[in-house]
JSON list of C-alpha atoms in Angstrom, two decimals:
[
{"chain": "H", "resi": 18, "resn": "UNK", "atom": "CA", "xyz": [-28.45, -20.86, -14.89]},
{"chain": "H", "resi": 19, "resn": "UNK", "atom": "CA", "xyz": [-26.48, -19.38, -17.44]},
{"chain": "H", "resi": 20, "resn": "UNK", "atom": "CA", "xyz": [-22.49, -19.22, -16.08]},
{"chain": "H", "resi": 21, "resn": "UNK", "atom": "CA", "xyz": [-21.84, -16.05, -17.20]},
{"chain": "H", "resi": 22, "resn": "UNK", "atom": "CA", "xyz": [-25.08, -14.69, -15.61]},
{"chain": "H", "resi": 23, "resn": "UNK", "atom": "CA", "xyz": [-24.66, -16.29, -12.53]},
{"chain": "H", "resi": 24, "resn": "UNK", "atom": "CA", "xyz": [-20.66, -14.93, -12.06]},
{"chain": "H", "resi": 25, "resn": "UNK", "atom": "CA", "xyz": [-21.46, -11.31, -13.41]},
{"chain": "H", "resi": 26, "resn": "UNK", "atom": "CA", "xyz": [-24.70, -10.56, -12.20]},
{"chain": "H", "resi": 27, "resn": "UNK", "atom": "CA", "xyz": [-26.34, -12.84, -9.33]},
{"chain": "H", "resi": 28, "resn": "UNK", "atom": "CA", "xyz": [-23.29, -12.70, -7.27]},
{"chain": "H", "resi": 29, "resn": "UNK", "atom": "CA", "xyz": [-23.10, -9.18, -7.24]},
{"chain": "H", "resi": 30, "resn": "UNK", "atom": "CA", "xyz": [-26.98, -8.58, -7.67]},
{"chain": "H", "resi": 31, "resn": "UNK", "atom": "CA", "xyz": [-27.34, -7.38, -3.47]},
{"chain": "H", "resi": 32, "resn": "UNK", "atom": "CA", "xyz": [-24.83, -4.44, -3.78]},
{"chain": "H", "resi": 33, "resn": "UNK", "atom": "CA", "xyz": [-25.25, -3.36, -7.51]},
{"chain": "H", "resi": 34, "resn": "UNK", "atom": "CA", "xyz": [-27.91, -0.69, -8.29]},
{"chain": "H", "resi": 35, "resn": "UNK", "atom": "CA", "xyz": [-30.62, -1.18, -11.02]},
{"chain": "H", "resi": 36, "resn": "UNK", "atom": "CA", "xyz": [-28.64, 0.59, -14.06]},
{"chain": "H", "resi": 37, "resn": "UNK", "atom": "CA", "xyz": [-25.49, -1.56, -12.94]},
{"chain": "H", "resi": 38, "resn": "UNK", "atom": "CA", "xyz": [-27.27, -4.79, -13.11]},
{"chain": "H", "resi": 39, "resn": "UNK", "atom": "CA", "xyz": [-29.20, -3.45, -16.51]},
{"chain": "H", "resi": 40, "resn": "UNK", "atom": "CA", "xyz": [-25.74, -2.96, -18.13]},
{"chain": "H", "resi": 41, "resn": "UNK", "atom": "CA", "xyz": [-23.92, -6.26, -16.76]},
{"chain": "H", "resi": 42, "resn": "UNK", "atom": "CA", "xyz": [-27.05, -8.09, -18.46]},
{"chain": "H", "resi": 43, "resn": "UNK", "atom": "CA", "xyz": [-26.66, -6.35, -22.07]},
{"chain": "H", "resi": 44, "resn": "UNK", "atom": "CA", "xyz": [-22.98, -7.31, -21.25]},
{"chain": "H", "resi": 45, "resn": "UNK", "atom": "CA", "xyz": [-24.16, -11.13, -20.97]},
{"chain": "H", "resi": 46, "resn": "UNK", "atom": "CA", "xyz": [-26.50, -11.17, -23.88]},
{"chain": "H", "resi": 47, "resn": "UNK", "atom": "CA", "xyz": [-23.52, -10.06, -25.98]},
{"chain": "H", "resi": 48, "resn": "UNK", "atom": "CA", "xyz": [-20.82, -12.95, -24.08]},
{"chain": "H", "resi": 49, "resn": "UNK", "atom": "CA", "xyz": [-23.86, -15.85, -24.90]},
{"chain": "H", "resi": 50, "resn": "UNK", "atom": "CA", "xyz": [-24.37, -14.09, -28.42]},
{"chain": "H", "resi": 51, "resn": "UNK", "atom": "CA", "xyz": [-20.82, -14.33, -29.41]},
{"chain": "H", "resi": 52, "resn": "UNK", "atom": "CA", "xyz": [-20.10, -17.14, -27.69]},
{"chain": "H", "resi": 53, "resn": "UNK", "atom": "CA", "xyz": [-17.57, -15.68, -25.66]},
{"chain": "H", "resi": 54, "resn": "UNK", "atom": "CA", "xyz": [-17.13, -17.18, -21.16]},
{"chain": "H", "resi": 55, "resn": "UNK", "atom": "CA", "xyz": [-17.02, -14.75, -18.30]},
{"chain": "H", "resi": 56, "resn": "UNK", "atom": "CA", "xyz": [-13.41, -15.00, -18.37]},
{"chain": "H", "resi": 57, "resn": "UNK", "atom": "CA", "xyz": [-12.97, -14.04, -21.61]},
{"chain": "H", "resi": 58, "resn": "UNK", "atom": "CA", "xyz": [-13.58, -10.28, -21.82]},
{"chain": "H", "resi": 59, "resn": "UNK", "atom": "CA", "xyz": [-12.61, -8.40, -25.16]},
{"chain": "H", "resi": 60, "resn": "UNK", "atom": "CA", "xyz": [-13.84, -4.73, -24.25]},
{"chain": "H", "resi": 61, "resn": "UNK", "atom": "CA", "xyz": [-12.62, -3.20, -27.29]},
{"chain": "H", "resi": 62, "resn": "UNK", "atom": "CA", "xyz": [-14.70, -5.80, -29.41]},
{"chain": "H", "resi": 63, "resn": "UNK", "atom": "CA", "xyz": [-17.60, -4.63, -26.48]},
{"chain": "H", "resi": 64, "resn": "UNK", "atom": "CA", "xyz": [-16.96, -0.90, -27.07]},
{"chain": "H", "resi": 65, "resn": "UNK", "atom": "CA", "xyz": [-17.41, -1.46, -30.89]},
{"chain": "H", "resi": 66, "resn": "UNK", "atom": "CA", "xyz": [-20.54, -3.74, -30.46]},
{"chain": "H", "resi": 67, "resn": "UNK", "atom": "CA", "xyz": [-22.05, -0.67, -28.24]},
{"chain": "H", "resi": 68, "resn": "UNK", "atom": "CA", "xyz": [-20.77, 2.42, -30.63]},
{"chain": "H", "resi": 69, "resn": "UNK", "atom": "CA", "xyz": [-21.30, 0.48, -34.00]},
{"chain": "H", "resi": 70, "resn": "UNK", "atom": "CA", "xyz": [-24.37, -2.21, -33.25]},
{"chain": "H", "resi": 71, "resn": "UNK", "atom": "CA", "xyz": [-26.31, -0.66, -30.74]},
{"chain": "H", "resi": 72, "resn": "UNK", "atom": "CA", "xyz": [-25.44, 2.62, -31.74]},
{"chain": "H", "resi": 73, "resn": "UNK", "atom": "CA", "xyz": [-24.97, 4.12, -28.29]},
{"chain": "H", "resi": 74, "resn": "UNK", "atom": "CA", "xyz": [-23.86, 7.71, -28.08]},
{"chain": "H", "resi": 75, "resn": "UNK", "atom": "CA", "xyz": [-20.15, 7.86, -26.61]},
{"chain": "H", "resi": 76, "resn": "UNK", "atom": "CA", "xyz": [-21.32, 8.92, -22.98]},
{"chain": "H", "resi": 77, "resn": "UNK", "atom": "CA", "xyz": [-23.38, 5.93, -22.64]},
{"chain": "H", "resi": 78, "resn": "UNK", "atom": "CA", "xyz": [-21.16, 3.61, -24.12]},
{"chain": "H", "resi": 79, "resn": "UNK", "atom": "CA", "xyz": [-18.63, 4.53, -21.34]},
{"chain": "H", "resi": 80, "resn": "UNK", "atom": "CA", "xyz": [-21.07, 3.83, -18.72]},
{"chain": "H", "resi": 81, "resn": "UNK", "atom": "CA", "xyz": [-21.61, 0.35, -20.06]},
{"chain": "H", "resi": 82, "resn": "UNK", "atom": "CA", "xyz": [-17.87, 0.19, -20.25]},
{"chain": "H", "resi": 83, "resn": "UNK", "atom": "CA", "xyz": [-17.20, 1.26, -16.84]},
{"chain": "H", "resi": 84, "resn": "UNK", "atom": "CA", "xyz": [-19.77, -1.02, -15.59]},
{"chain": "H", "resi": 85, "resn": "UNK", "atom": "CA", "xyz": [-18.12, -3.75, -16.43]},
{"chain": "H", "resi": 86, "resn": "UNK", "atom": "CA", "xyz": [-14.64, -2.70, -15.83]},
{"chain": "H", "resi": 87, "resn": "UNK", "atom": "CA", "xyz": [-16.27, -2.53, -12.10]},
{"chain": "H", "resi": 88, "resn": "UNK", "atom": "CA", "xyz": [-17.70, -6.30, -12.06]},
{"chain": "H", "resi": 89, "resn": "UNK", "atom": "CA", "xyz": [-14.49, -7.49, -13.12]},
{"chain": "H", "resi": 90, "resn": "UNK", "atom": "CA", "xyz": [-12.22, -5.55, -10.40]},
{"chain": "H", "resi": 91, "resn": "UNK", "atom": "CA", "xyz": [-14.67, -6.84, -8.08]},
{"chain": "H", "resi": 92, "resn": "UNK", "atom": "CA", "xyz": [-13.62, -10.63, -8.66]},
{"chain": "H", "resi": 93, "resn": "UNK", "atom": "CA", "xyz": [-10.08, -9.59, -8.80]},
{"chain": "H", "resi": 94, "resn": "UNK", "atom": "CA", "xyz": [-10.60, -8.57, -5.07]},
{"chain": "H", "resi": 95, "resn": "UNK", "atom": "CA", "xyz": [-11.36, -11.83, -3.91]},
{"chain": "H", "resi": 96, "resn": "UNK", "atom": "CA", "xyz": [-8.47, -13.68, -6.29]},
{"chain": "H", "resi": 97, "resn": "UNK", "atom": "CA", "xyz": [-8.53, -16.98, -4.00]},
{"chain": "H", "resi": 98, "resn": "UNK", "atom": "CA", "xyz": [-12.42, -17.37, -4.61]},
{"chain": "H", "resi": 99, "resn": "UNK", "atom": "CA", "xyz": [-11.78, -16.49, -8.72]},
{"chain": "H", "resi": 100, "resn": "UNK", "atom": "CA", "xyz": [-8.76, -18.92, -8.89]},
{"chain": "H", "resi": 101, "resn": "UNK", "atom": "CA", "xyz": [-11.26, -22.00, -7.70]},
{"chain": "H", "resi": 102, "resn": "UNK", "atom": "CA", "xyz": [-14.00, -21.04, -9.77]},
{"chain": "H", "resi": 103, "resn": "UNK", "atom": "CA", "xyz": [-11.47, -20.85, -12.74]},
{"chain": "H", "resi": 104, "resn": "UNK", "atom": "CA", "xyz": [-9.90, -24.30, -11.68]},
{"chain": "H", "resi": 105, "resn": "UNK", "atom": "CA", "xyz": [-13.13, -25.54, -12.15]},
{"chain": "H", "resi": 106, "resn": "UNK", "atom": "CA", "xyz": [-13.37, -24.14, -15.75]},
{"chain": "H", "resi": 107, "resn": "UNK", "atom": "CA", "xyz": [-10.03, -25.38, -17.11]},
{"chain": "H", "resi": 108, "resn": "UNK", "atom": "CA", "xyz": [-10.03, -28.39, -19.49]},
{"chain": "H", "resi": 109, "resn": "UNK", "atom": "CA", "xyz": [-8.18, -30.50, -17.73]},
{"chain": "H", "resi": 110, "resn": "UNK", "atom": "CA", "xyz": [-6.43, -30.62, -14.21]},
{"chain": "H", "resi": 111, "resn": "UNK", "atom": "CA", "xyz": [-2.92, -30.57, -15.88]},
{"chain": "H", "resi": 112, "resn": "UNK", "atom": "CA", "xyz": [-3.90, -27.32, -17.38]},
{"chain": "H", "resi": 113, "resn": "UNK", "atom": "CA", "xyz": [-5.49, -25.71, -14.56]},
{"chain": "H", "resi": 114, "resn": "UNK", "atom": "CA", "xyz": [-2.12, -23.66, -13.78]},
{"chain": "H", "resi": 115, "resn": "UNK", "atom": "CA", "xyz": [-1.39, -22.14, -17.64]},
{"chain": "H", "resi": 116, "resn": "UNK", "atom": "CA", "xyz": [-5.11, -21.55, -17.73]},
{"chain": "H", "resi": 117, "resn": "UNK", "atom": "CA", "xyz": [-5.66, -19.59, -14.59]},
{"chain": "H", "resi": 118, "resn": "UNK", "atom": "CA", "xyz": [-2.65, -17.79, -15.31]},
{"chain": "H", "resi": 119, "resn": "UNK", "atom": "CA", "xyz": [-3.77, -17.13, -18.78]},
{"chain": "H", "resi": 120, "resn": "UNK", "atom": "CA", "xyz": [-7.65, -15.81, -17.44]},
{"chain": "H", "resi": 121, "resn": "UNK", "atom": "CA", "xyz": [-6.43, -13.75, -14.65]},
{"chain": "H", "resi": 122, "resn": "UNK", "atom": "CA", "xyz": [-3.74, -12.16, -17.05]},
{"chain": "H", "resi": 123, "resn": "UNK", "atom": "CA", "xyz": [-6.92, -11.62, -19.82]},
{"chain": "H", "resi": 124, "resn": "UNK", "atom": "CA", "xyz": [-9.26, -10.41, -16.83]},
{"chain": "H", "resi": 125, "resn": "UNK", "atom": "CA", "xyz": [-6.44, -7.53, -15.51]},
{"chain": "H", "resi": 126, "resn": "UNK", "atom": "CA", "xyz": [-5.74, -6.35, -18.85]},
{"chain": "H", "resi": 127, "resn": "UNK", "atom": "CA", "xyz": [-9.56, -5.91, -19.23]},
{"chain": "H", "resi": 128, "resn": "UNK", "atom": "CA", "xyz": [-10.04, -3.43, -16.28]},
{"chain": "H", "resi": 129, "resn": "UNK", "atom": "CA", "xyz": [-6.97, -1.58, -17.43]},
{"chain": "H", "resi": 130, "resn": "UNK", "atom": "CA", "xyz": [-7.57, 2.32, -18.58]},
{"chain": "H", "resi": 131, "resn": "UNK", "atom": "CA", "xyz": [-7.00, 1.46, -22.21]},
{"chain": "H", "resi": 132, "resn": "UNK", "atom": "CA", "xyz": [-9.22, -1.46, -22.54]},
{"chain": "H", "resi": 133, "resn": "UNK", "atom": "CA", "xyz": [-12.54, -1.02, -24.17]},
{"chain": "H", "resi": 134, "resn": "UNK", "atom": "CA", "xyz": [-11.64, 3.12, -24.12]},
{"chain": "H", "resi": 135, "resn": "UNK", "atom": "CA", "xyz": [-13.23, 5.44, -26.14]},
{"chain": "H", "resi": 136, "resn": "UNK", "atom": "CA", "xyz": [-12.41, 9.12, -27.00]},
{"chain": "H", "resi": 137, "resn": "UNK", "atom": "CA", "xyz": [-14.89, 11.98, -27.73]},
{"chain": "H", "resi": 138, "resn": "UNK", "atom": "CA", "xyz": [-14.70, 15.83, -27.48]},
{"chain": "H", "resi": 139, "resn": "UNK", "atom": "CA", "xyz": [-17.12, 17.43, -25.24]},
{"chain": "H", "resi": 140, "resn": "UNK", "atom": "CA", "xyz": [-18.27, 20.96, -24.80]},
{"chain": "H", "resi": 141, "resn": "UNK", "atom": "CA", "xyz": [-17.96, 22.05, -21.01]},
{"chain": "H", "resi": 142, "resn": "UNK", "atom": "CA", "xyz": [-18.65, 25.22, -19.61]},
{"chain": "H", "resi": 143, "resn": "UNK", "atom": "CA", "xyz": [-16.24, 25.70, -16.39]},
{"chain": "H", "resi": 144, "resn": "UNK", "atom": "CA", "xyz": [-17.20, 27.52, -13.11]},
{"chain": "H", "resi": 145, "resn": "UNK", "atom": "CA", "xyz": [-14.94, 27.60, -10.76]},
{"chain": "H", "resi": 146, "resn": "UNK", "atom": "CA", "xyz": [-15.83, 28.35, -6.88]},
{"chain": "H", "resi": 147, "resn": "UNK", "atom": "CA", "xyz": [-14.11, 31.11, -5.04]},
{"chain": "H", "resi": 148, "resn": "UNK", "atom": "CA", "xyz": [-12.41, 30.10, -1.38]},
{"chain": "H", "resi": 149, "resn": "UNK", "atom": "CA", "xyz": [-15.09, 32.21, 0.54]},
{"chain": "H", "resi": 150, "resn": "UNK", "atom": "CA", "xyz": [-17.75, 30.46, -1.44]},
{"chain": "H", "resi": 151, "resn": "UNK", "atom": "CA", "xyz": [-16.14, 26.80, -0.64]},
{"chain": "H", "resi": 152, "resn": "UNK", "atom": "CA", "xyz": [-16.06, 27.88, 2.65]},
{"chain": "H", "resi": 153, "resn": "UNK", "atom": "CA", "xyz": [-19.61, 28.75, 2.63]},
{"chain": "H", "resi": 154, "resn": "UNK", "atom": "CA", "xyz": [-20.18, 25.44, 1.26]},
{"chain": "H", "resi": 155, "resn": "UNK", "atom": "CA", "xyz": [-18.21, 23.56, 3.93]},
{"chain": "H", "resi": 156, "resn": "UNK", "atom": "CA", "xyz": [-19.89, 25.60, 6.92]},
{"chain": "H", "resi": 157, "resn": "UNK", "atom": "CA", "xyz": [-23.41, 23.90, 5.66]},
{"chain": "H", "resi": 158, "resn": "UNK", "atom": "CA", "xyz": [-22.92, 20.59, 6.87]},
{"chain": "H", "resi": 159, "resn": "UNK", "atom": "CA", "xyz": [-23.55, 19.68, 10.58]},
{"chain": "H", "resi": 160, "resn": "UNK", "atom": "CA", "xyz": [-20.39, 17.62, 10.78]},
{"chain": "H", "resi": 161, "resn": "UNK", "atom": "CA", "xyz": [-21.50, 15.88, 14.28]},
{"chain": "H", "resi": 162, "resn": "UNK", "atom": "CA", "xyz": [-24.04, 14.08, 12.39]},
{"chain": "H", "resi": 163, "resn": "UNK", "atom": "CA", "xyz": [-23.05, 10.99, 10.20]},
{"chain": "H", "resi": 164, "resn": "UNK", "atom": "CA", "xyz": [-24.88, 12.74, 6.84]},
{"chain": "H", "resi": 165, "resn": "UNK", "atom": "CA", "xyz": [-22.61, 16.32, 7.82]},
{"chain": "H", "resi": 166, "resn": "UNK", "atom": "CA", "xyz": [-19.47, 14.06, 7.86]},
{"chain": "H", "resi": 167, "resn": "UNK", "atom": "CA", "xyz": [-20.62, 12.23, 4.40]},
{"chain": "H", "resi": 168, "resn": "UNK", "atom": "CA", "xyz": [-21.14, 15.73, 3.05]},
{"chain": "H", "resi": 169, "resn": "UNK", "atom": "CA", "xyz": [-18.00, 17.58, 3.99]},
{"chain": "H", "resi": 170, "resn": "UNK", "atom": "CA", "xyz": [-15.99, 14.45, 2.68]},
{"chain": "H", "resi": 171, "resn": "UNK", "atom": "CA", "xyz": [-17.99, 15.13, -0.53]},
{"chain": "H", "resi": 172, "resn": "UNK", "atom": "CA", "xyz": [-17.16, 18.45, -1.25]},
{"chain": "H", "resi": 173, "resn": "UNK", "atom": "CA", "xyz": [-13.82, 17.72, -0.05]},
{"chain": "H", "resi": 174, "resn": "UNK", "atom": "CA", "xyz": [-13.36, 15.31, -2.97]},
{"chain": "H", "resi": 175, "resn": "UNK", "atom": "CA", "xyz": [-15.05, 17.14, -5.13]},
{"chain": "H", "resi": 176, "resn": "UNK", "atom": "CA", "xyz": [-12.54, 20.52, -4.62]},
{"chain": "H", "resi": 177, "resn": "UNK", "atom": "CA", "xyz": [-9.01, 19.22, -3.22]},
{"chain": "H", "resi": 178, "resn": "UNK", "atom": "CA", "xyz": [-9.32, 16.19, -6.58]},
{"chain": "H", "resi": 179, "resn": "UNK", "atom": "CA", "xyz": [-11.09, 17.84, -8.98]},
{"chain": "H", "resi": 180, "resn": "UNK", "atom": "CA", "xyz": [-13.37, 15.36, -9.43]},
{"chain": "H", "resi": 181, "resn": "UNK", "atom": "CA", "xyz": [-17.27, 15.97, -11.32]},
{"chain": "H", "resi": 182, "resn": "UNK", "atom": "CA", "xyz": [-20.52, 14.63, -9.19]},
{"chain": "H", "resi": 183, "resn": "UNK", "atom": "CA", "xyz": [-20.62, 11.59, -11.65]},
{"chain": "H", "resi": 184, "resn": "UNK", "atom": "CA", "xyz": [-17.04, 10.54, -10.58]},
{"chain": "H", "resi": 185, "resn": "UNK", "atom": "CA", "xyz": [-17.41, 10.82, -6.92]},
{"chain": "H", "resi": 186, "resn": "UNK", "atom": "CA", "xyz": [-20.59, 8.81, -6.78]},
{"chain": "H", "resi": 187, "resn": "UNK", "atom": "CA", "xyz": [-18.60, 6.26, -9.22]},
{"chain": "H", "resi": 188, "resn": "UNK", "atom": "CA", "xyz": [-16.09, 5.89, -6.37]},
{"chain": "H", "resi": 189, "resn": "UNK", "atom": "CA", "xyz": [-15.82, 2.27, -4.92]},
{"chain": "H", "resi": 190, "resn": "UNK", "atom": "CA", "xyz": [-13.94, 1.62, -1.31]},
{"chain": "H", "resi": 191, "resn": "UNK", "atom": "CA", "xyz": [-11.03, 0.16, -3.15]},
{"chain": "H", "resi": 192, "resn": "UNK", "atom": "CA", "xyz": [-10.19, 3.20, -5.26]},
{"chain": "H", "resi": 193, "resn": "UNK", "atom": "CA", "xyz": [-8.99, 4.96, -2.13]},
{"chain": "H", "resi": 194, "resn": "UNK", "atom": "CA", "xyz": [-5.63, 4.98, -0.36]},
{"chain": "H", "resi": 195, "resn": "UNK", "atom": "CA", "xyz": [-3.77, 5.10, -3.68]},
{"chain": "H", "resi": 196, "resn": "UNK", "atom": "CA", "xyz": [-0.45, 6.68, -4.19]},
{"chain": "H", "resi": 197, "resn": "UNK", "atom": "CA", "xyz": [1.46, 8.63, -7.16]},
{"chain": "H", "resi": 198, "resn": "UNK", "atom": "CA", "xyz": [4.36, 9.42, -6.97]},
{"chain": "H", "resi": 199, "resn": "UNK", "atom": "CA", "xyz": [4.80, 8.90, -3.18]},
{"chain": "H", "resi": 200, "resn": "UNK", "atom": "CA", "xyz": [1.63, 11.27, -2.69]},
{"chain": "H", "resi": 201, "resn": "UNK", "atom": "CA", "xyz": [-1.85, 10.16, -1.39]},
{"chain": "H", "resi": 202, "resn": "UNK", "atom": "CA", "xyz": [-4.02, 9.66, -4.37]},
{"chain": "H", "resi": 203, "resn": "UNK", "atom": "CA", "xyz": [-7.37, 7.89, -5.42]},
{"chain": "H", "resi": 204, "resn": "UNK", "atom": "CA", "xyz": [-7.97, 5.90, -8.41]},
{"chain": "H", "resi": 205, "resn": "UNK", "atom": "CA", "xyz": [-11.12, 8.21, -10.30]},
{"chain": "H", "resi": 206, "resn": "UNK", "atom": "CA", "xyz": [-12.99, 5.09, -12.73]},
{"chain": "H", "resi": 207, "resn": "UNK", "atom": "CA", "xyz": [-14.04, 5.73, -16.30]},
{"chain": "H", "resi": 208, "resn": "UNK", "atom": "CA", "xyz": [-17.44, 7.70, -15.96]},
{"chain": "H", "resi": 209, "resn": "UNK", "atom": "CA", "xyz": [-19.45, 9.23, -19.32]},
{"chain": "H", "resi": 210, "resn": "UNK", "atom": "CA", "xyz": [-17.17, 11.72, -20.09]},
{"chain": "H", "resi": 211, "resn": "UNK", "atom": "CA", "xyz": [-14.58, 11.20, -17.69]},
{"chain": "H", "resi": 212, "resn": "UNK", "atom": "CA", "xyz": [-11.15, 9.52, -17.99]},
{"chain": "H", "resi": 213, "resn": "UNK", "atom": "CA", "xyz": [-10.01, 6.99, -15.81]},
{"chain": "H", "resi": 214, "resn": "UNK", "atom": "CA", "xyz": [-6.61, 8.55, -13.36]},
{"chain": "H", "resi": 215, "resn": "UNK", "atom": "CA", "xyz": [-4.73, 8.05, -10.51]},
{"chain": "H", "resi": 216, "resn": "UNK", "atom": "CA", "xyz": [-5.32, 11.56, -9.12]},
{"chain": "H", "resi": 217, "resn": "UNK", "atom": "CA", "xyz": [-3.44, 13.03, -5.75]},
{"chain": "H", "resi": 218, "resn": "UNK", "atom": "CA", "xyz": [-5.16, 14.55, -2.89]},
{"chain": "H", "resi": 219, "resn": "UNK", "atom": "CA", "xyz": [-4.50, 18.15, -3.43]},
{"chain": "H", "resi": 220, "resn": "UNK", "atom": "CA", "xyz": [-2.84, 20.21, -0.69]},
{"chain": "H", "resi": 221, "resn": "UNK", "atom": "CA", "xyz": [-4.24, 23.35, -0.77]},
{"chain": "H", "resi": 222, "resn": "UNK", "atom": "CA", "xyz": [-5.20, 26.39, 0.99]},
{"chain": "H", "resi": 223, "resn": "UNK", "atom": "CA", "xyz": [-8.52, 25.06, 2.38]},
{"chain": "H", "resi": 224, "resn": "UNK", "atom": "CA", "xyz": [-7.08, 21.29, 2.79]},
{"chain": "H", "resi": 225, "resn": "UNK", "atom": "CA", "xyz": [-4.48, 19.56, 3.76]},
{"chain": "H", "resi": 226, "resn": "UNK", "atom": "CA", "xyz": [-3.73, 15.92, 2.77]},
{"chain": "H", "resi": 227, "resn": "UNK", "atom": "CA", "xyz": [-4.32, 14.60, 6.22]},
{"chain": "H", "resi": 228, "resn": "UNK", "atom": "CA", "xyz": [-7.43, 16.81, 6.79]},
{"chain": "H", "resi": 229, "resn": "UNK", "atom": "CA", "xyz": [-9.28, 15.09, 3.84]},
{"chain": "H", "resi": 230, "resn": "UNK", "atom": "CA", "xyz": [-7.72, 11.62, 4.79]},
{"chain": "H", "resi": 231, "resn": "UNK", "atom": "CA", "xyz": [-9.00, 12.03, 8.46]},
{"chain": "H", "resi": 232, "resn": "UNK", "atom": "CA", "xyz": [-12.83, 12.28, 6.64]},
{"chain": "H", "resi": 233, "resn": "UNK", "atom": "CA", "xyz": [-12.38, 9.98, 4.56]},
{"chain": "H", "resi": 234, "resn": "UNK", "atom": "CA", "xyz": [-11.36, 7.35, 7.06]},
{"chain": "H", "resi": 235, "resn": "UNK", "atom": "CA", "xyz": [-14.73, 8.91, 9.37]},
{"chain": "H", "resi": 236, "resn": "UNK", "atom": "CA", "xyz": [-17.07, 8.70, 6.91]},
{"chain": "H", "resi": 237, "resn": "UNK", "atom": "CA", "xyz": [-16.29, 4.96, 5.81]},
{"chain": "H", "resi": 238, "resn": "UNK", "atom": "CA", "xyz": [-16.45, 4.29, 9.39]},
{"chain": "H", "resi": 239, "resn": "UNK", "atom": "CA", "xyz": [-19.99, 6.03, 10.62]},
{"chain": "H", "resi": 240, "resn": "UNK", "atom": "CA", "xyz": [-21.17, 4.54, 7.15]},
{"chain": "H", "resi": 241, "resn": "UNK", "atom": "CA", "xyz": [-19.86, 1.15, 7.68]},
{"chain": "H", "resi": 242, "resn": "UNK", "atom": "CA", "xyz": [-19.11, 0.80, 4.38]},
{"chain": "H", "resi": 243, "resn": "UNK", "atom": "CA", "xyz": [-15.98, -1.79, 3.85]},
{"chain": "H", "resi": 244, "resn": "UNK", "atom": "CA", "xyz": [-17.06, -2.48, -0.27]},
{"chain": "H", "resi": 245, "resn": "UNK", "atom": "CA", "xyz": [-18.18, -1.42, -3.04]},
{"chain": "H", "resi": 246, "resn": "UNK", "atom": "CA", "xyz": [-19.55, 2.41, -3.61]},
{"chain": "H", "resi": 247, "resn": "UNK", "atom": "CA", "xyz": [-19.00, 4.80, -1.15]},
{"chain": "H", "resi": 248, "resn": "UNK", "atom": "CA", "xyz": [-21.74, 7.37, -2.01]}
]
């Protein structure tokens, strides 16, 4: 079996969505056609391929790049397992330490916000909800149910953090429990039309950081989600 496909697609098949598997398959095909291995990511080159050769719209290319980054981040989370695989891929036993360190650095760089970055302008009309409207939204879910806890958490994240529905659906467990300037925050992944960033939890009129954090923990507990996508 193709090693690139095995590492980037097959091993993540159980928890990935159909469109994510399709994007990763495209990426593996590009790696193979350019004689690259999975541990040699160059997302700037892949971005150029998507935009110039495949003629994708910037928003679609961003979705492809984001999916690839998420897969590499998942690999980095199991660093002991990743190191074992890389040691086997090293040219020789003597070169293992240097090879592993260089590859880990390359993969970490590939997950940075600047890797494969795409900038484009969008015309967006923004509609702000009033406090009364948000209160009405929060009153709808039945928080004595798992679905109600999930819905309130989603509303809280969108209001407190200012993320879009697309960004909300891209959040993974590892994106939570972050910190920015000493303030609780979440990592917002890059999405079509969205920018990767660390966003602090907003301590506003309707929510406090502790309130939202409690709901986040409750949602993860009742949904039994410990890894991967949250929503």
